[in-house]
mmCIF file of C-alpha atoms and ligand atoms in Angstrom:
data_model
loop_
_atom_site.group_PDB
_atom_site.id
_atom_site.type_symbol
_atom_site.label_atom_id
_atom_site.label_comp_id
_atom_site.label_asym_id
_atom_site.label_seq_id
_atom_site.Cartn_x
_atom_site.Cartn_y
_atom_site.Cartn_z
ATOM 1 C CA MET A 1 13.202 9.700 -9.986
ATOM 2 C CA ILE A 2 9.563 8.891 -10.593
ATOM 3 C CA ARG A 3 8.649 6.540 -13.410
ATOM 4 C CA PHE A 4 5.104 6.205 -14.710
ATOM 5 C CA TYR A 5 3.821 3.036 -16.331
ATOM 6 C CA MET A 6 0.428 3.193 -17.992
ATOM 7 C CA GLU A 7 -0.960 -0.280 -18.616
ATOM 8 C CA LYS A 8 -4.045 -0.964 -20.714
ATOM 9 C CA ASP A 9 -6.158 -2.522 -17.974
ATOM 10 C CA TYR A 10 -6.217 -3.907 -14.442
ATOM 11 C CA ASP A 11 -4.695 -7.263 -15.389
ATOM 12 C CA ALA A 12 -1.800 -5.647 -17.235
ATOM 13 C CA MET A 13 -1.235 -3.274 -14.301
ATOM 14 C CA SER A 14 -1.215 -6.230 -11.896
ATOM 15 C CA TYR A 15 1.218 -8.167 -14.085
ATOM 16 C CA ARG A 16 3.590 -5.218 -14.379
ATOM 17 C CA ALA A 17 3.484 -4.465 -10.644
ATOM 18 C CA ALA A 18 4.099 -8.134 -9.793
ATOM 19 C CA SER A 19 7.161 -8.111 -12.037
ATOM 20 C CA PHE A 20 8.671 -5.260 -9.974
ATOM 21 C CA ILE A 21 8.134 -7.081 -6.682
ATOM 22 C CA ALA A 22 9.436 -10.330 -8.172
ATOM 23 C CA ALA A 23 12.565 -8.548 -9.386
ATOM 24 C CA GLN A 24 13.107 -7.129 -5.902
ATOM 25 C CA VAL A 25 12.787 -10.545 -4.260
ATOM 26 C CA LEU A 26 15.055 -12.185 -6.847
ATOM 27 C CA ALA A 27 17.704 -9.506 -6.416
ATOM 28 C CA LYS A 28 17.489 -9.643 -2.615
ATOM 29 C CA PRO A 29 15.840 -12.798 -1.248
ATOM 30 C CA THR A 30 15.928 -11.343 2.279
ATOM 31 C CA SER A 31 14.007 -8.229 1.241
ATOM 32 C CA VAL A 32 11.831 -6.346 3.690
ATOM 33 C CA LEU A 33 8.626 -5.626 1.780
ATOM 34 C CA GLY A 34 6.210 -2.956 2.931
ATOM 35 C CA LEU A 35 2.799 -4.236 1.858
ATOM 36 C CA ALA A 36 -0.614 -2.715 1.340
ATOM 37 C CA THR A 37 -4.225 -3.824 1.318
ATOM 38 C CA GLY A 38 -7.205 -2.504 -0.677
ATOM 39 C CA SER A 39 -8.851 -3.752 -3.827
ATOM 40 C CA THR A 40 -6.077 -2.499 -6.128
ATOM 41 C CA PRO A 41 -3.217 -4.912 -5.239
ATOM 42 C CA ILE A 42 -5.288 -8.114 -5.216
ATOM 43 C CA GLY A 43 -4.499 -8.934 -8.862
ATOM 44 C CA MET A 44 -0.816 -8.263 -8.235
ATOM 45 C CA TYR A 45 -0.819 -10.602 -5.235
ATOM 46 C CA ASN A 46 -2.427 -13.294 -7.408
ATOM 47 C CA GLU A 47 0.306 -12.881 -10.027
ATOM 48 C CA LEU A 48 2.994 -13.188 -7.362
ATOM 49 C CA ALA A 49 1.321 -16.292 -5.924
ATOM 50 C CA LYS A 50 1.410 -17.826 -9.423
ATOM 51 C CA LYS A 51 5.103 -17.042 -9.790
ATOM 52 C CA CYS A 52 5.720 -18.642 -6.403
ATOM 53 C CA ALA A 53 3.680 -21.768 -7.272
ATOM 54 C CA ASP A 54 5.696 -22.025 -10.516
ATOM 55 C CA LYS A 55 8.896 -21.836 -8.414
ATOM 56 C CA LYS A 56 10.030 -18.673 -10.177
ATOM 57 C CA ILE A 57 10.363 -16.842 -6.856
ATOM 58 C CA THR A 58 10.430 -17.733 -3.204
ATOM 59 C CA PHE A 59 9.384 -15.683 -0.195
ATOM 60 C CA LYS A 60 11.038 -18.030 2.311
ATOM 61 C CA ALA A 61 13.519 -15.398 3.497
ATOM 62 C CA VAL A 62 11.319 -12.324 2.944
ATOM 63 C CA ARG A 63 10.004 -10.247 5.844
ATOM 64 C CA THR A 64 6.941 -8.076 5.458
ATOM 65 C CA VAL A 65 5.485 -5.098 7.274
ATOM 66 C CA ASN A 66 2.010 -3.992 6.355
ATOM 67 C CA LEU A 67 1.148 -0.345 6.235
ATOM 68 C CA ASP A 68 -1.902 -0.243 8.419
ATOM 69 C CA GLU A 69 -4.713 -1.904 10.334
ATOM 70 C CA TYR A 70 -8.132 -0.905 11.562
ATOM 71 C CA TYR A 71 -8.165 -0.247 15.272
ATOM 72 C CA GLY A 72 -10.492 -2.542 17.171
ATOM 73 C CA LEU A 73 -10.769 -5.422 14.695
ATOM 74 C CA SER A 74 -9.405 -8.831 15.621
ATOM 75 C CA PRO A 75 -7.063 -10.623 13.181
ATOM 76 C CA GLU A 76 -9.913 -13.102 12.540
ATOM 77 C CA HIS A 77 -12.392 -10.388 11.528
ATOM 78 C CA ASP A 78 -12.941 -10.768 7.804
ATOM 79 C CA GLN A 79 -12.362 -7.032 7.238
ATOM 80 C CA SER A 80 -9.180 -6.817 9.272
ATOM 81 C CA TYR A 81 -6.073 -6.248 7.210
ATOM 82 C CA ARG A 82 -4.325 -9.234 8.826
ATOM 83 C CA TYR A 83 -7.177 -11.421 7.560
ATOM 84 C CA PHE A 84 -6.973 -9.774 4.125
ATOM 85 C CA MET A 85 -3.241 -10.401 3.834
ATOM 86 C CA ASN A 86 -3.495 -14.041 4.909
ATOM 87 C CA LYS A 87 -6.349 -14.733 2.512
ATOM 88 C CA ASN A 88 -5.093 -12.782 -0.510
ATOM 89 C CA PHE A 89 -1.380 -13.413 -0.251
ATOM 90 C CA PHE A 90 0.373 -15.084 2.674
ATOM 91 C CA ASP A 91 -1.700 -18.298 2.555
ATOM 92 C CA LYS A 92 -0.890 -18.642 -1.156
ATOM 93 C CA ILE A 93 2.888 -18.290 -0.992
ATOM 94 C CA ASP A 94 5.781 -19.991 0.790
ATOM 95 C CA ILE A 95 6.440 -17.197 3.288
ATOM 96 C CA ASP A 96 6.962 -17.997 6.968
ATOM 97 C CA LYS A 97 3.968 -16.304 8.664
ATOM 98 C CA ALA A 98 6.238 -15.466 11.601
ATOM 99 C CA ASN A 99 8.013 -13.101 9.223
ATOM 100 C CA THR A 100 4.826 -11.199 8.374
ATOM 101 C CA ASN A 101 3.803 -8.171 10.387
ATOM 102 C CA VAL A 102 0.642 -6.085 10.594
ATOM 103 C CA PRO A 103 -0.023 -3.471 13.286
ATOM 104 C CA ASN A 104 -1.945 -5.019 16.172
ATOM 105 C CA GLY A 105 -5.368 -3.385 16.078
ATOM 106 C CA GLN A 106 -6.216 -4.967 19.397
ATOM 107 C CA ASN A 107 -3.401 -3.571 21.492
ATOM 108 C CA PRO A 108 -5.312 -1.778 24.274
ATOM 109 C CA ASP A 109 -2.667 0.969 24.126
ATOM 110 C CA PRO A 110 -2.645 2.198 20.504
ATOM 111 C CA VAL A 111 0.122 4.705 21.152
ATOM 112 C CA ALA A 112 2.400 1.980 22.531
ATOM 113 C CA GLU A 113 1.511 -0.169 19.515
ATOM 114 C CA CYS A 114 2.642 2.615 17.180
ATOM 115 C CA ALA A 115 5.995 2.858 18.987
ATOM 116 C CA ARG A 116 6.386 -0.943 18.884
ATOM 117 C CA TYR A 117 5.739 -0.959 15.141
ATOM 118 C CA ASP A 118 8.262 1.778 14.387
ATOM 119 C CA ALA A 119 10.876 -0.006 16.502
ATOM 120 C CA LEU A 120 10.149 -3.226 14.603
ATOM 121 C CA ILE A 121 10.632 -1.560 11.217
ATOM 122 C CA ASP A 122 13.828 0.093 12.452
ATOM 123 C CA SER A 123 15.096 -3.267 13.763
ATOM 124 C CA PHE A 124 14.719 -4.618 10.210
ATOM 125 C CA GLY A 125 16.899 -1.778 8.936
ATOM 126 C CA GLY A 126 13.917 -0.170 7.210
ATOM 127 C CA ILE A 127 11.956 -1.228 4.165
ATOM 128 C CA ASP A 128 13.501 -2.248 0.844
ATOM 129 C CA LEU A 129 10.396 -1.848 -1.270
ATOM 130 C CA GLN A 130 7.171 -0.201 -0.151
ATOM 131 C CA LEU A 131 3.967 -0.988 -2.010
ATOM 132 C CA LEU A 132 1.329 1.745 -1.879
ATOM 133 C CA GLY A 133 -2.155 2.372 -3.150
ATOM 134 C CA ILE A 134 -3.664 5.831 -3.138
ATOM 135 C CA GLY A 135 -6.999 6.847 -1.656
ATOM 136 C CA ARG A 136 -9.517 9.012 -3.477
ATOM 137 C CA ASP A 137 -8.446 11.761 -1.093
ATOM 138 C CA GLY A 138 -4.718 11.195 -1.655
ATOM 139 C CA HIS A 139 -4.115 9.131 1.462
ATOM 140 C CA ILE A 140 -1.250 6.637 1.568
ATOM 141 C CA GLY A 141 -1.722 3.939 4.163
ATOM 142 C CA PHE A 142 -4.185 5.695 6.449
ATOM 143 C CA ASN A 143 -2.213 8.943 6.371
ATOM 144 C CA GLU A 144 -5.217 11.115 5.733
ATOM 145 C CA PRO A 145 -5.230 14.690 4.376
ATOM 146 C CA GLY A 146 -4.491 17.197 7.141
ATOM 147 C CA ASP A 147 -2.450 20.199 8.209
ATOM 148 C CA ALA A 148 0.852 18.388 8.630
ATOM 149 C CA PHE A 149 2.644 15.247 7.514
ATOM 150 C CA ILE A 150 3.043 12.811 10.406
ATOM 151 C CA GLY A 151 6.376 11.018 10.597
ATOM 152 C CA ASN A 152 5.899 8.121 12.977
ATOM 153 C CA THR A 153 3.414 5.294 12.960
ATOM 154 C CA ASN A 154 0.255 6.891 14.278
ATOM 155 C CA TYR A 155 -3.229 6.305 15.571
ATOM 156 C CA VAL A 156 -5.617 8.137 13.291
ATOM 157 C CA LYS A 157 -9.246 9.040 12.972
ATOM 158 C CA LEU A 158 -10.452 8.082 9.519
ATOM 159 C CA THR A 159 -11.978 10.751 7.296
ATOM 160 C CA GLU A 160 -15.590 10.558 6.202
ATOM 161 C CA ASP A 161 -14.376 10.001 2.634
ATOM 162 C CA THR A 162 -12.361 6.950 3.646
ATOM 163 C CA ILE A 163 -15.217 5.574 5.754
ATOM 164 C CA ASP A 164 -17.525 6.047 2.775
ATOM 165 C CA ALA A 165 -15.037 4.461 0.323
ATOM 166 C CA ASN A 166 -14.462 1.456 2.607
ATOM 167 C CA SER A 167 -18.101 0.957 3.577
ATOM 168 C CA ARG A 168 -18.474 -1.216 0.456
ATOM 169 C CA PHE A 169 -16.660 -3.966 2.333
ATOM 170 C CA PHE A 170 -18.854 -3.775 5.462
ATOM 171 C CA ALA A 171 -22.567 -4.380 6.031
ATOM 172 C CA SER A 172 -23.020 -0.620 6.464
ATOM 173 C CA ALA A 173 -20.974 2.558 6.917
ATOM 174 C CA ASP A 174 -21.752 2.345 10.654
ATOM 175 C CA ASP A 175 -19.733 -0.863 10.839
ATOM 176 C CA VAL A 176 -16.539 0.704 9.457
ATOM 177 C CA PRO A 177 -14.059 1.293 12.297
ATOM 178 C CA ARG A 178 -13.487 5.001 12.960
ATOM 179 C CA TYR A 179 -9.825 4.663 13.918
ATOM 180 C CA ALA A 180 -6.780 2.951 12.486
ATOM 181 C CA LEU A 181 -3.064 2.476 13.041
ATOM 182 C CA THR A 182 -0.871 3.518 10.150
ATOM 183 C CA THR A 183 2.794 3.607 9.332
ATOM 184 C CA GLY A 184 3.767 7.255 9.070
ATOM 185 C CA ILE A 185 5.520 9.211 6.392
ATOM 186 C CA ARG A 186 8.989 8.522 7.788
ATOM 187 C CA ALA A 187 9.069 4.750 7.281
ATOM 188 C CA ILE A 188 7.410 5.142 3.890
ATOM 189 C CA MET A 189 9.829 7.820 2.707
ATOM 190 C CA GLN A 190 12.836 5.923 4.080
ATOM 191 C CA ALA A 191 11.934 2.869 2.002
ATOM 192 C CA LYS A 192 14.602 2.360 -0.646
ATOM 193 C CA LYS A 193 12.026 1.954 -3.401
ATOM 194 C CA ILE A 194 8.348 2.730 -3.704
ATOM 195 C CA LEU A 195 5.837 1.029 -5.976
ATOM 196 C CA MET A 196 2.410 2.622 -6.258
ATOM 197 C CA VAL A 197 -0.439 0.695 -7.867
ATOM 198 C CA VAL A 198 -3.550 2.550 -8.954
ATOM 199 C CA ASN A 199 -6.566 1.686 -11.035
ATOM 200 C CA GLY A 200 -9.831 3.254 -12.090
ATOM 201 C CA GLU A 201 -10.857 6.713 -13.203
ATOM 202 C CA ALA A 202 -11.906 7.753 -9.671
ATOM 203 C CA LYS A 203 -8.170 8.058 -8.835
ATOM 204 C CA ALA A 204 -7.055 9.897 -12.004
ATOM 205 C CA LYS A 205 -7.300 13.448 -10.701
ATOM 206 C CA VAL A 206 -5.847 12.897 -7.240
ATOM 207 C CA LEU A 207 -2.989 10.928 -8.796
ATOM 208 C CA GLU A 208 -2.076 13.729 -11.178
ATOM 209 C CA GLU A 209 -2.267 16.290 -8.360
ATOM 210 C CA ALA A 210 -0.113 14.119 -6.109
ATOM 211 C CA PHE A 211 2.776 13.998 -8.569
ATOM 212 C CA PHE A 212 2.428 17.308 -10.411
ATOM 213 C CA GLY A 213 0.764 19.597 -7.867
ATOM 214 C CA PRO A 214 2.125 21.202 -4.715
ATOM 215 C CA ILE A 215 3.721 19.027 -2.030
ATOM 216 C CA THR A 216 1.150 19.398 0.702
ATOM 217 C CA PRO A 217 -0.299 17.371 3.595
ATOM 218 C CA ALA A 218 -3.690 18.131 2.016
ATOM 219 C CA ASN A 219 -2.682 15.446 -0.505
ATOM 220 C CA PRO A 220 -0.446 13.088 1.514
ATOM 221 C CA ALA A 221 0.779 11.167 -1.548
ATOM 222 C CA SER A 222 2.353 14.395 -2.838
ATOM 223 C CA ILE A 223 5.300 13.865 -0.492
ATOM 224 C CA LEU A 224 6.415 11.055 -2.804
ATOM 225 C CA GLN A 225 7.703 13.784 -5.150
ATOM 226 C CA LEU A 226 10.617 14.014 -2.706
ATOM 227 C CA HIS A 227 11.465 10.316 -2.931
ATOM 228 C CA ALA A 228 14.365 9.223 -5.124
ATOM 229 C CA ASP A 229 12.943 5.983 -6.541
ATOM 230 C CA VAL A 230 9.217 5.732 -7.209
ATOM 231 C CA VAL A 231 7.411 3.615 -9.797
ATOM 232 C CA VAL A 232 3.757 4.411 -10.420
ATOM 233 C CA CYS A 233 1.954 1.597 -12.152
ATOM 234 C CA GLY A 234 -1.583 2.354 -13.233
ATOM 235 C CA ASP A 235 -4.264 1.220 -15.623
ATOM 236 C CA ALA A 236 -5.257 3.561 -18.437
ATOM 237 C CA PRO A 237 -8.286 5.130 -16.656
ATOM 238 C CA ALA A 238 -6.226 5.966 -13.545
ATOM 239 C CA MET A 239 -3.395 7.388 -15.654
ATOM 240 C CA ALA A 240 -5.724 9.382 -17.922
ATOM 241 C CA TYR A 241 -4.985 12.864 -16.496
ATOM 242 C CA ILE A 242 -1.248 12.273 -16.375
ATOM 243 C CA ALA A 243 -1.323 10.953 -19.951
ATOM 244 C CA GLU A 244 -3.290 13.991 -21.065
ATOM 245 C CA LYS A 245 -1.308 16.675 -19.245
ATOM 246 C CA HIS A 246 2.189 15.161 -19.108
ATOM 247 C CA PRO A 247 2.421 12.550 -21.875
ATOM 248 C CA GLU A 248 6.213 12.930 -21.968
ATOM 249 C CA VAL A 249 6.614 11.265 -18.532
ATOM 250 C CA LEU A 250 5.054 7.946 -19.513
ATOM 251 C CA GLU A 251 7.421 5.017 -19.961
ATOM 252 C CA LYS A 252 7.256 3.643 -23.493
HETATM 253 P P1 PGA B 301 -8.339 0.662 -2.999
HETATM 254 O O1 PGA B 301 -7.748 1.473 -1.785
HETATM 255 O O2 PGA B 301 -7.220 -0.111 -3.583
HETATM 256 O O3 PGA B 301 -9.380 -0.233 -2.383
HETATM 257 O O4 PGA B 301 -8.904 1.667 -3.951
HETATM 258 C C1 PGA B 301 -6.555 2.185 -1.966
HETATM 259 C C2 PGA B 301 -6.288 3.029 -0.748
HETATM 260 O O5 PGA B 301 -7.244 3.517 -0.132
HETATM 261 O O6 PGA B 301 -5.110 3.225 -0.426
#
């Protein structure tokens, strides 16, 4: 089942998304959360940090696995995803950092790192709730559009579109790493629940195609149509095409 929540703006989207994660952690304090970076979830992470500061939830027994990491950046690099997660979330909540995991972008053997990461996720018994954003090209994690879905954690070359989209965070496009490590489709699809957050009109078309178009590796997010429990939480501009073409699917 896929449920679509259209919220009026970014703050309302963030609040709604945070309430889903909070419910997960309340229902199962030992949850394994699959987490994501990007500009979209920052507001949601802030909401969760507030709930934690107010003692409404605790992350003390939660374990996390992040979706992806740039290859070649150290954890201290201010554009690495480990740095992002510490700054935007882990440093603001009561989680034990030892329970937080991000692929190691500095492992000299990226293929071995991918295998290590899959084994780690499997050793946790998989993911209870996977948070996802969606790229302008339909990517989830760094699973970029291609000829085939890739199951395992993999070492990928980033597309020009992703390099362009992410260059806003670097001094120039030349500084954006060309390769990344990303959880594959298997761990994502095996997650018990999926929460996708999406904001802004630039995502409206790819989002509608992902959930109402063909299931194709040309739009990696489209595979989520095969998942049994997906919540899509978007602001009004991101949900515009879905609201226009399929108004009946929106939650009231
Ligand atoms: P964004 O990235 O939240 O910065 O738009 C989402 C993604 O690329 O998955």
